[in-house]
C-alpha positions as a Python dict, from the first residue, in 0.01 Angstrom:
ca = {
    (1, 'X'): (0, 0, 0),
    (2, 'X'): (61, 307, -232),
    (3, 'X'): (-23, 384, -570),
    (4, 'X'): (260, 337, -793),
    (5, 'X'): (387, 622, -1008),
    (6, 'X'): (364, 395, -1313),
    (7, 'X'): (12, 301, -1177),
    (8, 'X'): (-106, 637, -1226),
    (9, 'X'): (10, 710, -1545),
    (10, 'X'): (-122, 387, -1663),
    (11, 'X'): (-464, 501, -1519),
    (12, 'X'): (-410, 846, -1686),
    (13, 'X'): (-337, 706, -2047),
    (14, 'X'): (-610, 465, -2045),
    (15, 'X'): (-835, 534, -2332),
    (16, 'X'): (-1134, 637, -2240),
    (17, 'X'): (-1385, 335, -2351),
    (18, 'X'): (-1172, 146, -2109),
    (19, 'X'): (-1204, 337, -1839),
    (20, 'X'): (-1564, 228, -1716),
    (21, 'X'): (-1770, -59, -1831),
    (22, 'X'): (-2100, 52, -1885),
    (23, 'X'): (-2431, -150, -1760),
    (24, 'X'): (-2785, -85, -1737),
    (25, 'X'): (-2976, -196, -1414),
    (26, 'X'): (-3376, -129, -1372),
    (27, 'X'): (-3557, 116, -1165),
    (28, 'X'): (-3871, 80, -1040),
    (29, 'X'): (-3986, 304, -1250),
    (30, 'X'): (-3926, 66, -1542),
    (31, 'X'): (-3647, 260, -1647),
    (32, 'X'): (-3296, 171, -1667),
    (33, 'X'): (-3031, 354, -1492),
    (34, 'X'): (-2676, 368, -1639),
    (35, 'X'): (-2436, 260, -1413),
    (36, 'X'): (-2060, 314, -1541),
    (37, 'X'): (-1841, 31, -1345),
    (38, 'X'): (-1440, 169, -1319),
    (39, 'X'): (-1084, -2, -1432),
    (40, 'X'): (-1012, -231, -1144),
    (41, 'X'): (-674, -13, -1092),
    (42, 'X'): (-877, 349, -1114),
    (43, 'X'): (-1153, 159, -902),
    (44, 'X'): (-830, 146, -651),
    (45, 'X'): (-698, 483, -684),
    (46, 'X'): (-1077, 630, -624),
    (47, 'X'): (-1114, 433, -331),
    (48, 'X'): (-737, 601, -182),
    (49, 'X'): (-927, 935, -320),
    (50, 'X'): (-1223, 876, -65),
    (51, 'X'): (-988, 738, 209),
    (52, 'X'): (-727, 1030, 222),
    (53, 'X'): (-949, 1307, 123),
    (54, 'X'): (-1334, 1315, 124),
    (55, 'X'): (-1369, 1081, 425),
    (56, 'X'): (-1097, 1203, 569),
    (57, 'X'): (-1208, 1428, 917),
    (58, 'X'): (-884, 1639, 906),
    (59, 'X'): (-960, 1764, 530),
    (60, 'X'): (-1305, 1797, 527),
    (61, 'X'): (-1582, 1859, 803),
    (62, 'X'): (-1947, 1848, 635),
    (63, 'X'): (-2234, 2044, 703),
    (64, 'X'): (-2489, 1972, 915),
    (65, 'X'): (-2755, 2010, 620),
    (66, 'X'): (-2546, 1751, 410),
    (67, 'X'): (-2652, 1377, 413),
    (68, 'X'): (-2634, 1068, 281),
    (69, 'X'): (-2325, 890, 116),
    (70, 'X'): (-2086, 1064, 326),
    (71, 'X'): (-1908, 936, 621),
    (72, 'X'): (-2090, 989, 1046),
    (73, 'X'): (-1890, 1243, 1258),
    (74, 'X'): (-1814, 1274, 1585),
    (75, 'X'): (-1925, 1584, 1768),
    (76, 'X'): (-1699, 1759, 2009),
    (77, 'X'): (-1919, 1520, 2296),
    (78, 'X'): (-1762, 1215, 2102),
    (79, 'X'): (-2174, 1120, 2017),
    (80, 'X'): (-2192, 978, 1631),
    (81, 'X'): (-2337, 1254, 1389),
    (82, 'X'): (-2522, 999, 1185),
    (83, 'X'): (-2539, 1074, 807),
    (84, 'X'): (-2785, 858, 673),
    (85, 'X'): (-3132, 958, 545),
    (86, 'X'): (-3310, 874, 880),
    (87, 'X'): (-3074, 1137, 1042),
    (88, 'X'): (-3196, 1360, 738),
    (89, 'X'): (-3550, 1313, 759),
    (90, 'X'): (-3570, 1367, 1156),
    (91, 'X'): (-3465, 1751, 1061),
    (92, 'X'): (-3809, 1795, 935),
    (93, 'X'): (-4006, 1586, 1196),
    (94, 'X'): (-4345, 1802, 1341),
    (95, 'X'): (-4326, 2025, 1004),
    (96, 'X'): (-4680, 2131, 858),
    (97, 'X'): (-4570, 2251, 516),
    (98, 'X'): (-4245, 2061, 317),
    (99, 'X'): (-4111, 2151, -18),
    (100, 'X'): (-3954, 1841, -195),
    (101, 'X'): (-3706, 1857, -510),
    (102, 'X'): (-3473, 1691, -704),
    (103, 'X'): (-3145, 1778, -949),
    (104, 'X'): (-3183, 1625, -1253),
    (105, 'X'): (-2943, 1383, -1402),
    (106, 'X'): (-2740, 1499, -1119),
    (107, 'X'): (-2394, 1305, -1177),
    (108, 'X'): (-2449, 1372, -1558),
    (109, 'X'): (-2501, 1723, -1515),
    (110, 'X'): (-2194, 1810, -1321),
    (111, 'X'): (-1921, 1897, -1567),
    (112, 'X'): (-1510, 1873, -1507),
    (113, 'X'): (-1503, 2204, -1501),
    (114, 'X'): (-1671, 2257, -1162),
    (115, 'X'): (-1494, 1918, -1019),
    (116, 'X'): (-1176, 2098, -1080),
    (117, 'X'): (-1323, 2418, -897),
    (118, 'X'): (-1369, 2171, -582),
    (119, 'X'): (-991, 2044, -585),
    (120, 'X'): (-876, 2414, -661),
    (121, 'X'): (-1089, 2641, -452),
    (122, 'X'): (-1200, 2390, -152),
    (123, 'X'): (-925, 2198, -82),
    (124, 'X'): (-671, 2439, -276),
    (125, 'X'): (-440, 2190, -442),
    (126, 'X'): (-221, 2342, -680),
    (127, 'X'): (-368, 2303, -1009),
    (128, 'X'): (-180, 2029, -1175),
    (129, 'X'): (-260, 1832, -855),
    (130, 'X'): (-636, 1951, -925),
    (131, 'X'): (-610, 1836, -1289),
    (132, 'X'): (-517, 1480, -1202),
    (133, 'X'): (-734, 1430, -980),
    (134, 'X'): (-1013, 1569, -1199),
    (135, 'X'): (-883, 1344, -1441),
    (136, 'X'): (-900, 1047, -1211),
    (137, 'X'): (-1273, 1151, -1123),
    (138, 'X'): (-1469, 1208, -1436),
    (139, 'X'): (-1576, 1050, -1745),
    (140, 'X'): (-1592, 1206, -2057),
    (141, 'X'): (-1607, 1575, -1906),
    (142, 'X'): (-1867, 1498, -1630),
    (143, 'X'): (-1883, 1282, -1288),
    (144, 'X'): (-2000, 895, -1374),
    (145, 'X'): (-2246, 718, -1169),
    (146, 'X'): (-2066, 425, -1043),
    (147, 'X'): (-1745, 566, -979),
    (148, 'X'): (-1662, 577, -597),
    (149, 'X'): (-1606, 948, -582),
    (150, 'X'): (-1906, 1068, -702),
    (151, 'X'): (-2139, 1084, -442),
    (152, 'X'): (-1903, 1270, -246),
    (153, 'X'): (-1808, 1498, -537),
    (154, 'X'): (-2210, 1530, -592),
    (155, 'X'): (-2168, 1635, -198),
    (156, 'X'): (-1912, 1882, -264),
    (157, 'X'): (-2058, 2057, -587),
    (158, 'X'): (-2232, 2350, -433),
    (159, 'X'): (-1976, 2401, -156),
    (160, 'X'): (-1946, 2782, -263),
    (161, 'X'): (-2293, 2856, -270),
    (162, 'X'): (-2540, 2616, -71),
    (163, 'X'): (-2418, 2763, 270),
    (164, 'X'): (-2574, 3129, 140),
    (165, 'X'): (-2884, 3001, 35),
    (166, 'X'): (-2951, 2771, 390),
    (167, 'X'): (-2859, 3118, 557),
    (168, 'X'): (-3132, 3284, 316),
    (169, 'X'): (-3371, 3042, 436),
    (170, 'X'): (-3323, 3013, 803),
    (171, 'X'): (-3363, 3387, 822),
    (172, 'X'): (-3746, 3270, 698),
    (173, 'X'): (-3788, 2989, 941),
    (174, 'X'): (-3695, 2740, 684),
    (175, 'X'): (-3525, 2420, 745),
    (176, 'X'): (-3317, 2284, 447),
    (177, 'X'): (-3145, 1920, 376),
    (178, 'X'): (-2966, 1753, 76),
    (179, 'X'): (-2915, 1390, 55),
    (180, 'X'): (-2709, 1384, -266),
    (181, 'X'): (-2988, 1492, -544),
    (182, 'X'): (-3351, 1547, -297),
    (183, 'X'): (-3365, 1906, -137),
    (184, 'X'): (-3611, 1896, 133),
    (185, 'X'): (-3739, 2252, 279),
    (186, 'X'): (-3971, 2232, 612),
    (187, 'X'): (-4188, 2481, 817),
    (188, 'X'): (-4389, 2455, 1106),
    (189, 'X'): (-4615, 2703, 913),
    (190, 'X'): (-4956, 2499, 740),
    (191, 'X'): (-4992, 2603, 363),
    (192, 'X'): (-4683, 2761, 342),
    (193, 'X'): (-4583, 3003, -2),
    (194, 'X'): (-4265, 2827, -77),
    (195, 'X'): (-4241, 3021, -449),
    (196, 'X'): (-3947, 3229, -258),
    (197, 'X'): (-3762, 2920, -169),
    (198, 'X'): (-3815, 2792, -494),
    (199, 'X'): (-3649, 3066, -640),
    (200, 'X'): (-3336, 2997, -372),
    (201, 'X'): (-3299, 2693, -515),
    (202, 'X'): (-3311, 2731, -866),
    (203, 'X'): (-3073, 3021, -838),
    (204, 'X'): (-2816, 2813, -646),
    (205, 'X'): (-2812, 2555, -888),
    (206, 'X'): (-2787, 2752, -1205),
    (207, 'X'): (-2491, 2894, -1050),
    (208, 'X'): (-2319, 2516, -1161),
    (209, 'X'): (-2545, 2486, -1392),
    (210, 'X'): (-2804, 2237, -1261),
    (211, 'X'): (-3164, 2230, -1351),
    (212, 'X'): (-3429, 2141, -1145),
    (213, 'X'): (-3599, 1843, -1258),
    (214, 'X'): (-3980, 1987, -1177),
    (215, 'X'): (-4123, 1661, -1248),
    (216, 'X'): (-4027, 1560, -950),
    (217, 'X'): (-4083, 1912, -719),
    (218, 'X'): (-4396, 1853, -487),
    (219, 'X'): (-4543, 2027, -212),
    (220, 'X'): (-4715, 1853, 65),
    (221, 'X'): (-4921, 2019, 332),
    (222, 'X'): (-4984, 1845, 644),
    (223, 'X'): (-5374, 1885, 594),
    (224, 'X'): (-5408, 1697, 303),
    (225, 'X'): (-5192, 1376, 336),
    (226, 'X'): (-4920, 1213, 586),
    (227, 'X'): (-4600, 1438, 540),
    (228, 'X'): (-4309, 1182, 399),
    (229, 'X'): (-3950, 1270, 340),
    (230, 'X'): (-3711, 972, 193),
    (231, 'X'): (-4031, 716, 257),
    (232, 'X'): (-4056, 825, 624),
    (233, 'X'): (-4366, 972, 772),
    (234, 'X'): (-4236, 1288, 959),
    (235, 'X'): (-4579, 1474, 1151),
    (236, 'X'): (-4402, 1323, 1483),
    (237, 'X'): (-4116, 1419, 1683),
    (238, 'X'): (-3911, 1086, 1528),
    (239, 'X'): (-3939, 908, 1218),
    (240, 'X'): (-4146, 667, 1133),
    (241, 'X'): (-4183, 354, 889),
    (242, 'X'): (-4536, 400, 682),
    (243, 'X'): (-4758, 120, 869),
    (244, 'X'): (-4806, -45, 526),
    (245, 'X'): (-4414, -121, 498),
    (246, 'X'): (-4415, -257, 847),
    (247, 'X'): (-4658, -478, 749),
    (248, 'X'): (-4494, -586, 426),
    (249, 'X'): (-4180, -650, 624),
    (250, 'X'): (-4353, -872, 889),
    (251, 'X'): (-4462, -1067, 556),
    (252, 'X'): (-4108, -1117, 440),
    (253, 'X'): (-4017, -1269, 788),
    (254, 'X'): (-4321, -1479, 751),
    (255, 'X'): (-4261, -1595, 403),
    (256, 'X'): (-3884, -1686, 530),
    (257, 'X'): (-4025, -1918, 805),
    (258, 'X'): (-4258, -2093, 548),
    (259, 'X'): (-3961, -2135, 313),
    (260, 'X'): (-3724, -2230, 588),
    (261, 'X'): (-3984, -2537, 654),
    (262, 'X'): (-3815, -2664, 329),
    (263, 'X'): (-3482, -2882, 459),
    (264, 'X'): (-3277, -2848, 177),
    (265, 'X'): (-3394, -2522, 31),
    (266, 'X'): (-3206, -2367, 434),
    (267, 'X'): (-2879, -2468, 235),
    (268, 'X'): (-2943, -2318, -45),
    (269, 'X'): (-2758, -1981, -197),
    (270, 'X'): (-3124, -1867, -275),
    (271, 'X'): (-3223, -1880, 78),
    (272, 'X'): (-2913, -1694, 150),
    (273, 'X'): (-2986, -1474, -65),
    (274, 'X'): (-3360, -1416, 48),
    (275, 'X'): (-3260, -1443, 386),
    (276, 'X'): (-2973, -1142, 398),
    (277, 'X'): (-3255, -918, 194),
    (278, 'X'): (-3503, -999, 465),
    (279, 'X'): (-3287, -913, 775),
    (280, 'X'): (-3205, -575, 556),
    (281, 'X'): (-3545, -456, 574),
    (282, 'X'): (-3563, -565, 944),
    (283, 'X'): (-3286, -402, 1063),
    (284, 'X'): (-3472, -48, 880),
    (285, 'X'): (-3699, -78, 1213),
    (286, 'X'): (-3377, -51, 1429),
    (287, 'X'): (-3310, 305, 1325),
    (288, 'X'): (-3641, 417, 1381),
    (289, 'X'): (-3645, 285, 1710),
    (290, 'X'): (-3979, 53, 1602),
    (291, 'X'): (-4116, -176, 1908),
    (292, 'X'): (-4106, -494, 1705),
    (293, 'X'): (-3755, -482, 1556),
    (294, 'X'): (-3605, -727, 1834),
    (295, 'X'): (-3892, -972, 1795),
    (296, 'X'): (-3836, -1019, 1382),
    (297, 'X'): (-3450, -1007, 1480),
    (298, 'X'): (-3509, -1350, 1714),
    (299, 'X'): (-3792, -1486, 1449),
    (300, 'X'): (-3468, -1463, 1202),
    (301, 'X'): (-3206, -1589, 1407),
    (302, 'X'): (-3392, -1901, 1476),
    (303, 'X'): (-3369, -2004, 1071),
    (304, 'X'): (-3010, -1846, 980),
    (305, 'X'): (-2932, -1996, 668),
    (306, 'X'): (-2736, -2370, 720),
    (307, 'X'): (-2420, -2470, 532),
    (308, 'X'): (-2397, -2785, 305),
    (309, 'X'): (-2104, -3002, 267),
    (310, 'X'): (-2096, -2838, -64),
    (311, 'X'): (-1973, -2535, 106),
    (312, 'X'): (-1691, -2747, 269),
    (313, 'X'): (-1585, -2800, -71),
    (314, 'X'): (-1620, -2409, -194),
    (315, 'X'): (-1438, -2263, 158),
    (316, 'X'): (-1183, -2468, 81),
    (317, 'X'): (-1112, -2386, -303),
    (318, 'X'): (-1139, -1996, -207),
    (319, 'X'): (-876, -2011, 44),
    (320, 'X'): (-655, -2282, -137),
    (321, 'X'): (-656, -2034, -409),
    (322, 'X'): (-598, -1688, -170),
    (323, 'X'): (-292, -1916, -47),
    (324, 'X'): (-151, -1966, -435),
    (325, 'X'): (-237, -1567, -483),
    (326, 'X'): (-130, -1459, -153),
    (327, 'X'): (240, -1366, -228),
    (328, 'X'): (181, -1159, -545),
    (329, 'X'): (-171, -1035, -539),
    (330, 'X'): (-233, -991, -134),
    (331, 'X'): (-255, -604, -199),
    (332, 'X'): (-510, -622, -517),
    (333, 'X'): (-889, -563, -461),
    (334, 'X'): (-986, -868, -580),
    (335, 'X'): (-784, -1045, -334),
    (336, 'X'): (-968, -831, -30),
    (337, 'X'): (-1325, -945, -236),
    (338, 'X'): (-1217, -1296, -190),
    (339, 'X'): (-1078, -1282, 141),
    (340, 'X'): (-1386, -1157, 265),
    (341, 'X'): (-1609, -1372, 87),
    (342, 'X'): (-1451, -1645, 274),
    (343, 'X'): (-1520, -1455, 584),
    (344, 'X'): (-1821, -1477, 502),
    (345, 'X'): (-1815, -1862, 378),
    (346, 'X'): (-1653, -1971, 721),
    (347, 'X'): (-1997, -1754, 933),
    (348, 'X'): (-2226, -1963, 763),
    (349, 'X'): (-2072, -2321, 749),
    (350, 'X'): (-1978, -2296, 1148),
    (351, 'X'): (-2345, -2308, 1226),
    (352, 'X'): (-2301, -2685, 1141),
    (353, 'X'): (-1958, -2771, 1071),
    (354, 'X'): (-1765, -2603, 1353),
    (355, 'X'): (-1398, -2798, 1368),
    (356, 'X'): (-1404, -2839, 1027),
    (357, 'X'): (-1474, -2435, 1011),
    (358, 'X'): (-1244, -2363, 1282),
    (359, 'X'): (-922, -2537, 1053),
    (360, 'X'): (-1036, -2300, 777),
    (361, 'X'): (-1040, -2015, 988),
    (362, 'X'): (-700, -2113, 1100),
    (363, 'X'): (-535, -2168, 777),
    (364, 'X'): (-732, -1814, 668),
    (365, 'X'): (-572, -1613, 959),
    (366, 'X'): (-246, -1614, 792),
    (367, 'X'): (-326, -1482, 439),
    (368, 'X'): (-513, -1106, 556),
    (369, 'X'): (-531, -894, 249),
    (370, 'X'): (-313, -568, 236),
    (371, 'X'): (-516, -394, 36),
    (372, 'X'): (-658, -11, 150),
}
């Protein structure tokens, strides 16, 4: 369903503490990242935003040094073009020498000013298209971490200079890579002087005014530790998992099986919980093509979580109530959260309450969300 004229303007004249809600959630570092959570109607207008343009294959075709938070493509072959930071690291796999950095405060640090650029000069919208959809975009004159846009906008930023710069270092042998924030810069070459490609980099990002956070800018050398980009050891011709994470994940499936021993705990949303985190971190082994993947998969799917009849009870409120909502709130995206959610609700309770499950299913069928 559209956006609404009166939507937009709506959107438009919202003040701006109302906007985003701002919350704090941990690193592991101990800090706390600010995460800045949109108006449920901007939330909608982003996600139309990412649909229409930045995902969209006819408006945009990305780099093949771009990764990570941006959509696979299919090559001319019809293969995928995965996009994900396995895809990134394998660039760099049999390297001797790698040069690792990082933008700082990257989503903070990109102003309005150079959003609008993207709108004007990239996609050329006129410029009172541009300015709305800058508008719609940023957050007190910069991009906001949390907003659905951003990662592609952080994608975008360097459009008009990053392709120079990759050129610049090919011509040396170099291979480059951004996912979002981390530059990564390879050679085959051991000990290599990457002060030149330093320089690339810096220059390129002062052009939108970006520093460099050197905190974070390493050099590793393939005679003095296992080469790693984005956690994965690269010194062979695919990716790999460190052995000390494969052996913390076989842990996690272990310490599911003991806690799956307990009857009633299997029911519980804390299992769930557990549970879905596990298979997560098992499923990491899939796209590095690791040997026991398939075994953890069958050690999991032989203690998938089990429904209670309390679950009965919730299925049925969540779809009782999509059935009261479903003629005036069917295109809202808290209607699609709920109508998946019982999706989801339905999966689990069939494993032991099938015709009850199948009614449910039934009765769900006939209230599908509209919402894009």
């Amino acid at each position: 369903m559209d956006i609404t004229n009166d939507e937009l303007i709506q959107v438009l004249q919202l003040p701006e503490s109302e906007k985003y809600k701002r919350q704090e959630t941990p690193k592991k570092d101990g800090s706390m990242r600010v995460i800045f959570n949109p108006h449920f109607t901007l939330r909608r207008i982003q996600r139309r935003i990412n649909k229409r343009i930045f995902s969209n294959g006819h408006a945009i075709r990305w780099p093949s040094y771009l990764y990570g938070s941006i959509p696979n493509e299919h090559a001319t072959d019809g293969t995928i073009i995965e996009k994900d930071y396995v895809a990134c690291a394998r660039n760099h796999c049999l390297s001797k020498s790698i040069l690792s950095a990082d933008i700082k405060n990257f989503f903070d640090n990109i102003h309005q000013d150079y959003v609008m650029d993207i709108f004007t000069d990239f996609f050329k919208y006129p410029d009172d298209v541009s300015d709305v959809l800058t508008q719609l975009c940023c957050y007190k004159s910069h991009v906001a971490q949390g907003a659905l846009t951003s990662s592609y906008i952080a994608s975008l930023i360097l459009h008009d200079v990053e392709g120079d710069a990759v050129q610049k270092l090919k011509r040396k042998g170099l291979v480059y890579t951004r996912l979002v924030d981390d530059i990564t810069i390879s050679t085959k070459i051991i000990d290599y002087d990457f002060d030149y490609a330093k320089q690339i980099v810096e220059n390129m990002l002062l052009e939108k005014e970006l520093p460099l956070n050197s905190s974070k800018t390493r050099i590793q050398n393939i005679s003095s530790a296992p080469l790693m980009v984005h956690g994965l050891r690269v010194a062979y011709a695919e990716p790999r998992l460190p052995s000390d994470e494969v052996r913390r994940i076989r842990s996690a499936v272990k310490n599911i099986e003991t806690l799956a021993q307990e009857g009633a705990y299997r029911m519980s949303h804390g299992y769930r919980h557990d549970f879905n985190r596990c298979m997560g971190r098992v499923n990491k082994l899939s796209r590095v093509g690791h040997k026991q993947h398939a075994n953890l998969v069958n050690r999991l799917r032989a203690i998938f979580p089990l429904p209670s009849k309390k679950d009965i009870e919730r299925a049925t409120r969540i779809i009782d109530k999509l059935a009261s909502d479903f003629s005036m709130k069917r295109d809202s995206y808290w209607y699609w959260k709920r109508f998946y959610l019982a999706h989801e609700r339905l999966n689990v309770l069939q494993r032991s309450f099938p015709i009850i499950a199948k009614k449910l299913r039934t009765r769900l069928k006939f209230l599908k969300s509209t919402y894009e």
